[in-house]
XYZ file of C-alpha atoms in Angstrom:
605
model
C 23.029 4.715 -10.235
C 20.467 6.411 -9.073
C 18.236 6.193 -12.082
C 18.673 3.284 -14.511
C 17.417 5.454 -17.185
C 18.550 5.803 -20.011
C 20.202 2.723 -19.863
C 23.795 4.433 -20.854
C 24.252 5.752 -17.582
C 26.936 3.695 -15.388
C 25.283 0.449 -14.406
C 26.827 -2.736 -12.843
C 24.691 -5.556 -13.074
C 25.314 -8.366 -10.701
C 23.806 -11.724 -10.580
C 25.130 -15.353 -9.904
C 24.583 -18.430 -7.696
C 24.492 -19.146 -3.604
C 26.052 -22.745 -3.692
C 26.224 -23.379 -0.026
C 24.124 -25.311 2.441
C 22.336 -28.210 3.495
C 20.018 -28.247 0.190
C 22.951 -28.615 -1.915
C 24.831 -31.242 0.435
C 21.730 -33.270 0.320
C 21.129 -33.284 -3.496
C 25.032 -34.350 -4.013
C 24.327 -37.068 -1.416
C 21.281 -38.468 -3.212
C 23.305 -37.960 -6.787
C 26.200 -39.628 -5.767
C 28.427 -36.752 -6.480
C 30.308 -34.133 -4.269
C 28.816 -30.888 -3.330
C 31.060 -28.829 -5.877
C 30.071 -31.396 -8.692
C 26.345 -30.577 -7.689
C 27.164 -27.013 -7.926
C 28.547 -27.203 -11.225
C 26.263 -29.339 -12.906
C 23.438 -26.966 -11.854
C 24.756 -23.561 -12.251
C 25.198 -24.424 -16.202
C 21.197 -23.906 -16.493
C 21.334 -20.604 -14.927
C 23.832 -19.726 -17.120
C 22.580 -21.000 -20.174
C 18.732 -19.835 -19.781
C 20.496 -16.146 -19.106
C 22.086 -16.306 -22.436
C 18.771 -17.474 -24.132
C 16.703 -14.702 -22.514
C 19.545 -12.276 -23.348
C 19.873 -11.098 -19.694
C 23.226 -9.673 -19.995
C 25.417 -8.885 -16.742
C 28.709 -7.370 -15.643
C 29.436 -10.560 -13.272
C 28.162 -13.637 -12.412
C 29.470 -14.587 -9.298
C 29.490 -18.271 -7.725
C 29.824 -18.263 -3.834
C 32.455 -21.085 -4.362
C 35.050 -18.960 -6.254
C 37.927 -18.155 -3.828
C 37.592 -14.726 -4.347
C 34.362 -14.570 -2.590
C 35.560 -17.284 0.173
C 38.604 -14.734 0.957
C 36.014 -11.685 1.908
C 33.711 -13.630 3.673
C 36.594 -15.398 6.155
C 37.879 -11.965 6.337
C 34.649 -10.148 7.526
C 34.200 -13.234 9.846
C 37.716 -12.668 11.583
C 36.984 -9.285 11.674
C 34.244 -9.429 13.571
C 35.464 -12.350 16.011
C 38.257 -10.187 16.901
C 35.840 -7.333 17.626
C 33.606 -9.218 19.834
C 30.642 -9.549 17.477
C 30.677 -12.891 17.528
C 30.563 -15.576 20.530
C 29.904 -19.238 20.584
C 27.120 -20.498 22.814
C 24.743 -23.638 22.737
C 21.521 -23.608 20.630
C 18.252 -25.422 20.873
C 15.659 -24.660 17.873
C 13.930 -25.621 14.785
C 15.437 -25.644 11.511
C 14.156 -25.818 8.011
C 16.175 -27.159 5.340
C 14.681 -25.527 2.265
C 14.864 -22.281 3.739
C 18.102 -22.700 5.350
C 16.956 -20.860 8.540
C 16.625 -21.312 12.345
C 13.219 -20.731 14.056
C 11.999 -20.709 17.669
C 9.085 -22.298 18.920
C 6.895 -19.488 19.239
C 7.816 -18.787 15.541
C 6.448 -21.913 13.950
C 2.917 -22.300 12.081
C 1.348 -25.583 13.540
C 4.596 -26.970 14.091
C 5.993 -25.968 10.458
C 8.009 -23.588 9.179
C 6.254 -20.025 9.104
C 7.792 -19.048 5.404
C 7.628 -22.128 3.383
C 4.885 -24.419 5.701
C 6.935 -27.401 5.300
C 8.448 -29.614 8.147
C 11.393 -28.487 10.703
C 13.875 -30.592 12.436
C 14.747 -29.954 16.471
C 18.364 -29.326 16.628
C 20.790 -28.707 19.436
C 24.227 -28.072 19.299
C 27.100 -25.659 19.798
C 27.484 -22.633 17.337
C 28.668 -19.471 17.001
C 26.436 -16.342 16.978
C 26.638 -12.890 15.507
C 25.332 -10.060 18.055
C 22.264 -8.737 15.591
C 20.291 -7.879 18.841
C 22.356 -5.025 19.460
C 21.677 -3.384 16.408
C 17.855 -3.668 16.604
C 17.217 0.057 18.007
C 19.375 1.442 15.113
C 17.975 -0.353 12.344
C 14.701 0.776 13.326
C 15.699 4.406 13.438
C 17.611 3.881 10.010
C 14.179 2.576 8.391
C 12.181 5.264 9.773
C 14.996 7.956 8.847
C 15.506 6.387 5.114
C 11.879 5.976 3.704
C 13.352 4.810 0.512
C 15.540 2.016 2.050
C 13.010 -0.441 1.851
C 10.339 -0.714 -0.878
C 7.588 -1.259 -1.734
C 5.978 0.700 1.336
C 4.033 -2.485 2.611
C 7.521 -4.358 2.902
C 8.967 -1.724 4.817
C 6.076 -1.733 7.000
C 6.319 -6.016 7.225
C 10.233 -5.240 8.442
C 9.128 -2.748 11.132
C 6.622 -5.281 12.351
C 9.391 -8.177 12.514
C 11.214 -5.745 14.457
C 8.776 -4.504 16.992
C 9.529 -8.072 18.598
C 12.802 -8.819 20.192
C 15.572 -9.430 17.695
C 17.672 -12.505 18.768
C 21.328 -12.725 17.911
C 21.861 -14.768 14.360
C 23.280 -18.146 14.376
C 26.182 -17.758 11.678
C 27.526 -21.660 11.757
C 27.064 -24.966 11.321
C 29.215 -27.878 12.873
C 30.840 -29.822 9.975
C 29.819 -33.013 11.756
C 26.399 -32.277 10.477
C 27.125 -30.006 7.179
C 30.555 -29.768 5.878
C 29.521 -27.866 2.740
C 30.656 -24.179 3.366
C 32.911 -21.763 3.967
C 35.262 -22.728 6.842
C 35.246 -20.354 9.733
C 38.442 -18.767 9.984
C 38.797 -19.096 13.719
C 37.418 -22.713 13.991
C 38.034 -25.091 11.488
C 35.289 -27.579 12.940
C 32.605 -24.799 11.581
C 31.296 -23.782 8.395
C 29.630 -20.499 7.824
C 25.661 -20.521 7.645
C 24.820 -19.827 4.171
C 22.812 -16.848 4.692
C 26.002 -14.927 5.898
C 28.027 -15.975 3.246
C 25.580 -15.387 0.480
C 24.776 -12.001 1.360
C 28.270 -10.745 1.136
C 28.487 -11.672 -2.517
C 27.168 -7.749 -2.812
C 30.140 -6.346 -1.928
C 32.892 -9.599 -2.789
C 31.673 -9.108 -6.528
C 32.750 -5.208 -6.577
C 35.935 -5.244 -4.952
C 35.353 -5.304 -1.449
C 39.132 -5.505 0.348
C 40.319 -6.490 -3.079
C 39.825 -3.272 -5.303
C 39.349 -0.261 -3.438
C 38.859 1.857 -6.544
C 36.205 -0.326 -8.130
C 34.375 -0.816 -4.940
C 34.521 3.171 -4.364
C 32.901 3.423 -7.779
C 29.979 0.833 -7.302
C 29.210 0.669 -3.551
C 26.684 1.744 -2.268
C 24.641 -0.016 -4.659
C 21.711 1.574 -5.901
C 18.966 -1.113 -5.535
C 18.996 -4.844 -4.286
C 16.287 -6.491 -6.378
C 15.205 -9.371 -4.343
C 12.182 -11.950 -3.598
C 9.746 -11.321 -1.160
C 10.259 -14.411 0.614
C 13.599 -13.296 1.506
C 12.979 -9.986 2.880
C 13.931 -10.592 6.392
C 17.295 -11.668 5.342
C 18.040 -8.745 3.302
C 16.242 -6.079 5.585
C 17.543 -7.414 8.843
C 20.522 -9.631 8.491
C 22.331 -7.869 5.913
C 22.012 -4.013 7.303
C 22.837 -5.018 10.498
C 25.980 -7.270 9.117
C 27.047 -4.279 7.127
C 26.718 -1.928 9.930
C 29.178 -4.221 12.110
C 31.796 -4.191 9.745
C 31.341 -0.183 8.963
C 30.210 -0.455 5.279
C 27.570 1.857 3.911
C 23.753 0.781 3.453
C 22.620 0.231 -0.101
C 20.118 2.904 -1.224
C 17.219 0.667 -1.754
C 16.024 -2.753 -1.016
C 13.183 -3.792 -3.107
C 11.177 -6.842 -2.838
C 9.212 -8.120 -6.068
C 6.540 -10.275 -5.768
C 5.463 -14.127 -7.098
C 4.382 -15.114 -10.421
C 1.766 -17.419 -9.707
C -0.135 -20.064 -11.484
C -3.561 -19.479 -10.887
C -3.561 -18.222 -7.444
C -0.905 -20.541 -6.223
C 3.252 -19.586 -6.247
C 4.884 -21.670 -8.804
C 6.479 -24.667 -7.429
C 8.500 -27.596 -8.666
C 6.812 -29.562 -5.953
C 3.142 -28.602 -7.085
C 4.334 -29.197 -11.075
C 2.721 -25.673 -11.837
C 6.223 -24.323 -12.926
C 6.297 -22.708 -16.403
C 9.713 -23.577 -18.442
C 10.672 -19.900 -19.597
C 13.382 -21.608 -22.084
C 10.381 -23.613 -23.796
C 8.421 -20.461 -23.672
C 10.950 -18.150 -25.403
C 11.974 -21.007 -27.777
C 7.949 -20.989 -28.899
C 6.922 -17.494 -29.164
C 10.713 -15.866 -29.189
C 12.644 -14.390 -26.063
C 11.875 -10.713 -26.680
C 8.128 -10.870 -26.772
C 8.286 -13.024 -23.645
C 10.572 -10.516 -21.983
C 7.957 -7.582 -22.817
C 5.033 -9.560 -21.403
C 7.207 -10.560 -18.071
C 7.758 -6.742 -17.493
C 4.642 -5.561 -18.668
C 2.251 -7.753 -17.033
C 3.797 -7.438 -13.486
C 4.040 -4.527 -11.244
C 6.976 -4.929 -9.173
C 6.422 -5.547 -5.566
C 3.374 -7.448 -6.221
C 2.228 -10.893 -7.342
C 1.140 -11.414 -10.789
C -0.762 -14.228 -12.596
C 0.981 -16.069 -15.234
C -1.142 -17.739 -17.862
C -0.686 -18.515 -21.587
C -3.982 -17.124 -22.360
C -2.583 -13.856 -20.562
C 0.604 -14.310 -22.859
C -1.319 -14.649 -26.049
C -3.693 -11.556 -25.446
C -0.984 -8.909 -24.518
C 1.130 -10.616 -27.516
C -1.650 -9.954 -30.106
C -3.027 -6.876 -28.631
C 0.062 -4.826 -27.982
C 2.511 -6.537 -30.406
C 0.828 -8.031 -33.099
C -2.178 -5.350 -33.729
C -0.713 -2.450 -32.142
C 3.059 -2.300 -33.093
C 3.159 -4.697 -35.841
C 0.141 -3.454 -37.948
C 1.724 0.318 -37.490
C 5.039 -0.609 -38.844
C 3.771 -2.607 -41.922
C 0.880 0.448 -42.238
C 3.573 3.017 -42.393
C 6.359 1.454 -44.358
C 3.983 0.204 -46.902
C 2.653 3.729 -47.516
C 6.246 5.117 -47.346
C 7.277 2.493 -50.348
C 4.173 3.264 -52.267
C 3.737 6.966 -52.097
C 7.287 8.589 -51.032
C 9.613 6.437 -53.107
C 10.717 4.499 -50.320
C 12.378 7.063 -48.350
C 11.338 9.071 -45.055
C 9.237 12.027 -46.450
C 9.932 15.533 -45.194
C 7.843 16.779 -42.445
C 5.975 19.958 -43.079
C 3.970 22.175 -40.472
C 2.499 20.413 -37.532
C -1.324 20.649 -37.351
C -3.327 19.997 -33.815
C -3.369 16.407 -34.591
C 0.472 16.402 -35.043
C 1.074 18.263 -31.931
C -0.737 16.026 -29.857
C 0.805 12.752 -31.128
C 4.478 14.544 -30.616
C 3.397 15.507 -26.999
C 2.150 11.948 -26.582
C 5.339 10.379 -27.969
C 7.491 12.766 -25.589
C 5.407 12.204 -22.801
C 5.809 8.256 -23.162
C 9.828 8.994 -23.204
C 9.749 10.827 -19.885
C 6.917 8.068 -18.218
C 9.550 5.488 -19.040
C 12.346 7.404 -17.209
C 9.940 8.269 -14.220
C 8.838 4.527 -14.408
C 12.306 3.029 -13.860
C 13.104 5.421 -11.218
C 9.720 4.093 -9.832
C 10.706 0.630 -10.154
C 7.397 0.669 -12.263
C 8.198 -0.721 -15.484
C 4.591 -1.916 -16.300
C 3.572 1.547 -16.326
C 6.403 2.881 -18.509
C 5.682 0.330 -21.011
C 1.647 1.016 -20.652
C 2.787 4.400 -21.828
C 4.543 3.314 -25.036
C 1.499 0.871 -25.295
C -0.852 3.806 -25.857
C 1.496 6.107 -27.955
C 1.265 2.929 -30.183
C -2.366 2.933 -29.986
C -2.469 6.921 -30.330
C -0.557 6.521 -33.307
C -2.892 4.129 -34.938
C -6.002 6.343 -33.998
C -3.869 9.505 -35.597
C -3.808 7.203 -38.712
C -7.145 6.576 -38.610
C -7.897 10.229 -38.380
C -5.736 12.009 -40.948
C -6.052 8.584 -43.151
C -2.885 9.066 -45.179
C -4.340 6.352 -47.629
C -6.910 9.017 -48.593
C -4.214 11.959 -49.135
C -2.206 9.723 -51.260
C -5.043 9.216 -53.998
C -6.243 12.772 -53.577
C -2.390 13.632 -54.225
C -1.975 15.797 -51.123
C 1.794 14.974 -51.277
C 3.142 17.750 -48.514
C 0.487 16.793 -46.271
C 0.889 12.617 -46.687
C 4.526 13.350 -46.233
C 4.019 15.151 -42.710
C 1.437 12.654 -41.786
C 4.097 9.649 -42.435
C 7.130 11.507 -40.935
C 4.850 11.781 -37.757
C 3.846 8.189 -37.668
C 7.632 6.787 -38.523
C 8.911 9.099 -35.751
C 6.501 7.785 -33.380
C 8.189 4.168 -34.510
C 11.578 5.567 -33.780
C 10.632 6.831 -30.411
C 8.684 3.470 -29.591
C 11.816 1.384 -30.954
C 14.083 3.110 -28.487
C 11.806 2.746 -25.686
C 11.330 -0.635 -26.171
C 14.825 -1.498 -26.965
C 15.876 -2.538 -23.455
C 13.090 -4.724 -23.179
C 13.287 -6.395 -26.914
C 16.470 -5.499 -28.138
C 16.272 -8.158 -30.973
C 13.009 -7.191 -32.461
C 13.607 -3.286 -32.156
C 17.073 -3.311 -33.597
C 15.126 -5.043 -36.752
C 12.608 -2.628 -36.767
C 15.112 0.684 -36.717
C 16.456 -1.368 -39.793
C 13.596 -0.952 -41.127
C 13.167 2.527 -40.632
C 16.907 3.139 -42.658
C 18.552 4.076 -39.030
C 22.084 2.548 -39.197
C 22.666 1.774 -35.665
C 21.208 -0.876 -34.311
C 21.377 0.537 -30.616
C 19.616 3.639 -30.037
C 20.529 7.033 -28.856
C 18.718 7.181 -25.597
C 19.121 10.746 -25.258
C 17.167 11.410 -28.231
C 14.011 9.730 -27.085
C 12.380 12.787 -25.076
C 12.928 15.212 -28.332
C 10.744 15.190 -31.276
C 11.647 15.152 -35.132
C 14.939 13.542 -34.732
C 14.608 10.641 -37.541
C 16.178 11.891 -40.617
C 14.068 12.547 -43.660
C 15.279 10.784 -46.880
C 16.473 7.347 -45.222
C 15.397 4.606 -47.267
C 12.889 2.375 -45.553
C 13.402 -1.304 -45.601
C 10.349 -3.812 -46.568
C 8.867 -4.935 -43.193
C 8.600 -8.390 -42.498
C 6.116 -9.435 -40.157
C 7.717 -8.611 -36.691
C 5.173 -9.890 -34.670
C 2.815 -12.746 -36.355
C -0.390 -13.038 -34.805
C -0.861 -16.095 -32.445
C -3.524 -18.036 -33.355
C -5.568 -20.597 -31.322
C -5.290 -23.809 -33.396
C -7.103 -25.807 -30.845
C -10.173 -23.447 -31.252
C -9.783 -23.247 -35.110
C -10.026 -27.058 -35.365
C -13.684 -27.413 -34.347
C -16.202 -27.707 -37.395
C -17.665 -24.402 -38.261
C -21.225 -25.592 -37.809
C -20.299 -26.884 -34.081
C -18.925 -23.251 -33.014
C -21.900 -21.470 -34.488
C -24.163 -24.069 -32.402
C -21.740 -23.464 -29.221
C -22.296 -19.800 -29.928
C -25.634 -19.883 -30.214
C -26.253 -21.969 -26.900
C -23.995 -19.622 -25.030
C -25.759 -16.600 -26.386
C -29.132 -18.050 -25.189
C -27.828 -18.426 -21.617
C -26.084 -15.536 -21.035
C -22.639 -17.019 -21.416
C -19.533 -15.755 -23.155
C -16.203 -17.355 -23.837
C -13.365 -17.043 -21.915
C -11.335 -15.415 -24.741
C -13.963 -13.491 -25.348
C -14.234 -12.059 -21.932
C -10.454 -11.729 -21.625
C -10.405 -9.151 -24.642
C -11.794 -6.453 -22.480
C -9.148 -4.308 -20.724
C -10.419 -2.984 -17.046
C -8.067 -0.797 -15.644
C -8.106 1.558 -12.640
C -8.259 5.481 -13.416
C -8.320 8.624 -11.551
C -11.293 11.078 -11.970
C -9.259 14.864 -12.561
C -12.586 16.655 -13.312
C -16.276 16.280 -14.364
C -18.754 18.464 -16.010
C -22.372 18.306 -17.556
C -22.856 17.751 -21.424
C -24.921 20.959 -22.668
C -28.189 19.735 -23.503
C -28.170 16.347 -21.805
C -29.886 15.891 -18.650
C -27.968 12.663 -17.945
C -24.702 12.821 -19.176
C -21.474 14.211 -17.390
C -18.108 14.423 -19.333
C -15.817 12.854 -17.160
C -11.647 13.703 -17.657
C -9.800 10.634 -16.294
C -6.059 9.624 -15.908
C -5.496 6.046 -16.882
C -1.660 5.040 -16.064
C -0.086 8.144 -17.778
C -2.559 8.822 -20.263
C -5.376 11.584 -20.082
C -8.629 10.567 -21.676
C -12.531 11.825 -21.506
C -15.584 9.325 -21.022
C -19.028 10.498 -21.169
C -20.991 8.903 -18.829
C -24.725 8.618 -17.807
C -24.281 9.344 -14.257
C -25.489 13.392 -13.972
C -28.439 12.192 -12.225
C -26.596 10.267 -9.449
C -23.264 11.991 -8.969
C -22.493 15.994 -8.758
C -19.522 16.654 -10.840
C -17.441 18.225 -8.264
C -18.222 15.082 -6.113
C -16.145 12.643 -8.536
C -12.904 14.476 -8.228
C -10.280 12.555 -6.932
C -12.381 9.052 -7.498
C -10.386 6.119 -8.266
C -12.656 4.065 -10.459
C -12.774 1.091 -12.952
C -12.984 2.022 -16.834
C -12.917 0.012 -19.666
C -9.907 1.140 -21.192
C -10.051 -0.573 -24.777
C -13.433 0.479 -25.955
C -13.573 1.763 -29.471
C -13.868 5.450 -29.194
C -17.505 6.902 -30.170
C -19.100 10.353 -30.144
C -22.007 10.668 -27.571
C -24.038 13.882 -28.296
C -21.192 15.404 -30.329
C -18.727 14.819 -27.457
C -15.856 12.048 -28.046
C -16.160 9.544 -25.193
C -12.765 7.158 -25.039
C -13.932 4.213 -22.486
C -16.501 3.529 -20.187
C -16.906 3.634 -16.540
C -18.188 0.790 -14.827
C -20.800 0.766 -12.441
C -23.356 -1.111 -10.293
C -27.374 -0.251 -10.488
C -30.508 -1.258 -8.573
C -33.882 0.444 -9.066
C -33.206 4.187 -9.059
C -29.860 3.832 -7.434
C -26.451 3.475 -9.183
C -22.903 3.383 -7.703
C -19.548 3.732 -9.586
C -17.259 1.024 -9.230
C -14.451 1.509 -6.836
C -11.291 0.445 -4.991
C -11.190 -0.797 -1.257
C -7.570 0.530 -0.955
C -5.026 2.348 -2.987
C -3.306 1.307 -6.393
C -1.867 3.287 -8.760
C -3.873 4.623 -11.664
C -3.469 2.425 -14.725
C -3.477 -0.872 -12.571
C -4.891 -3.934 -14.351
C -8.322 -4.933 -12.847
C -8.071 -8.936 -13.004
């Protein structure tokens, strides 16, 4: 569908395994087994991992299945009969890990331009698809359909590739060198090039040439989500193949980045791989999924560290969400006979909270449409913080002591309603934990009605609230706590004297990009400006001592860096929620800004 939110819209999730090619053949030879046995033993790992991480799908297609191979052979025969495939001699360089041929001019210092590993010189007869004849058409199609390749810089990368002469695509391998693959229907001495075979899975899985009704329902696909390292195969090979066959293009091909360990791509060769199974078992599947989606901006690379996971887990889940649930349920059980209270008239604080909640729901919808899940989750995290802040301002525990039952009921209802909305918005990310949260609120259905998430006041009063166990127990760094107290104090003292702070302390600071919406001078203060900013989906104000260096109008539209998790304070009677970063020397002061475009709310690392 054009939008994947709410998740109840008809959606067909496809995944699977590409099982042909020289890598599989070599692995099988090394293990002394057949390629099919090699594929059968390997696919189980993926299927077990998907189940462990609760990654659901409508179809898991293996390219060794007969239903897929029949479609591949039919397409090959069709293109051969139309004169789109021809036989010729080939002389070039082949990269086994990437399963791709490269010309001499494409190599980088004699190695594969993609993976930087060694290549083999090969001269042999092969069959070629006339891909070059579609070069001009493809360039025009990409330019005419700006959403076809996303993000935009990946579109530009593809257009850069197409600015050079496009070669025809070698789509076969002789069985004498590689017997493992889909046999060419018009020449039994050859098998199909793995990429020509694998790409066809997108249409073979949804009924192409087998079930017209099913294919008509699900194609064209709304989105191919692919890794950036296979951009060319998906944005050049695949569209030209579809054009030649006469099948519509997918709406969007979206290339995501890599998870990095430090500054390097995770790789078995480098030994810096994080085992997701081990991580999920240690910390729980749901928090692990939340971290992956909240931490990465789709399209860009992201750094994976255990420290980053613990920081986000403790901040967003243990502190903001876990504590909020615990506070609200305890207060309801102790002051409202254990049932959701009736909501009275909303004051300004309640109206602001309800607007933030509805905004978070709408923001999530937009973020899914824009493939910015991190922004949607940032909006939810902000809602949780706002609700905790709301409780600090309204102090329901004090209202309870003072016997202000009606006002107390309104406050606790509003906080519980925020929890209902948060549980619904986070349900696709953390289905297990959010079902538990909904059960604590007394909501019978484990799965939320997603259509109600952007509406305030849908939580039914009178529902019995359960006792909340700790959904997200705080992760404690045991190694850090093992050091004797005297040693810890001594180390802190030494660090304080040298101006050094602990890494963990520094990582508590959340630096984010923000867009300045407006600025004005604070009345009665020569040095202060009240600056209104947008951080992701949230608007807030900061009081900054920059009035002698910037005119208010000159600040509008600037993208700056802010400390986003600083405790709110009042300066000259004006609330300040955060801090601008600036550099100064003598009498000069300049705000820290960016050297390129990034969305508001992006994390500064």
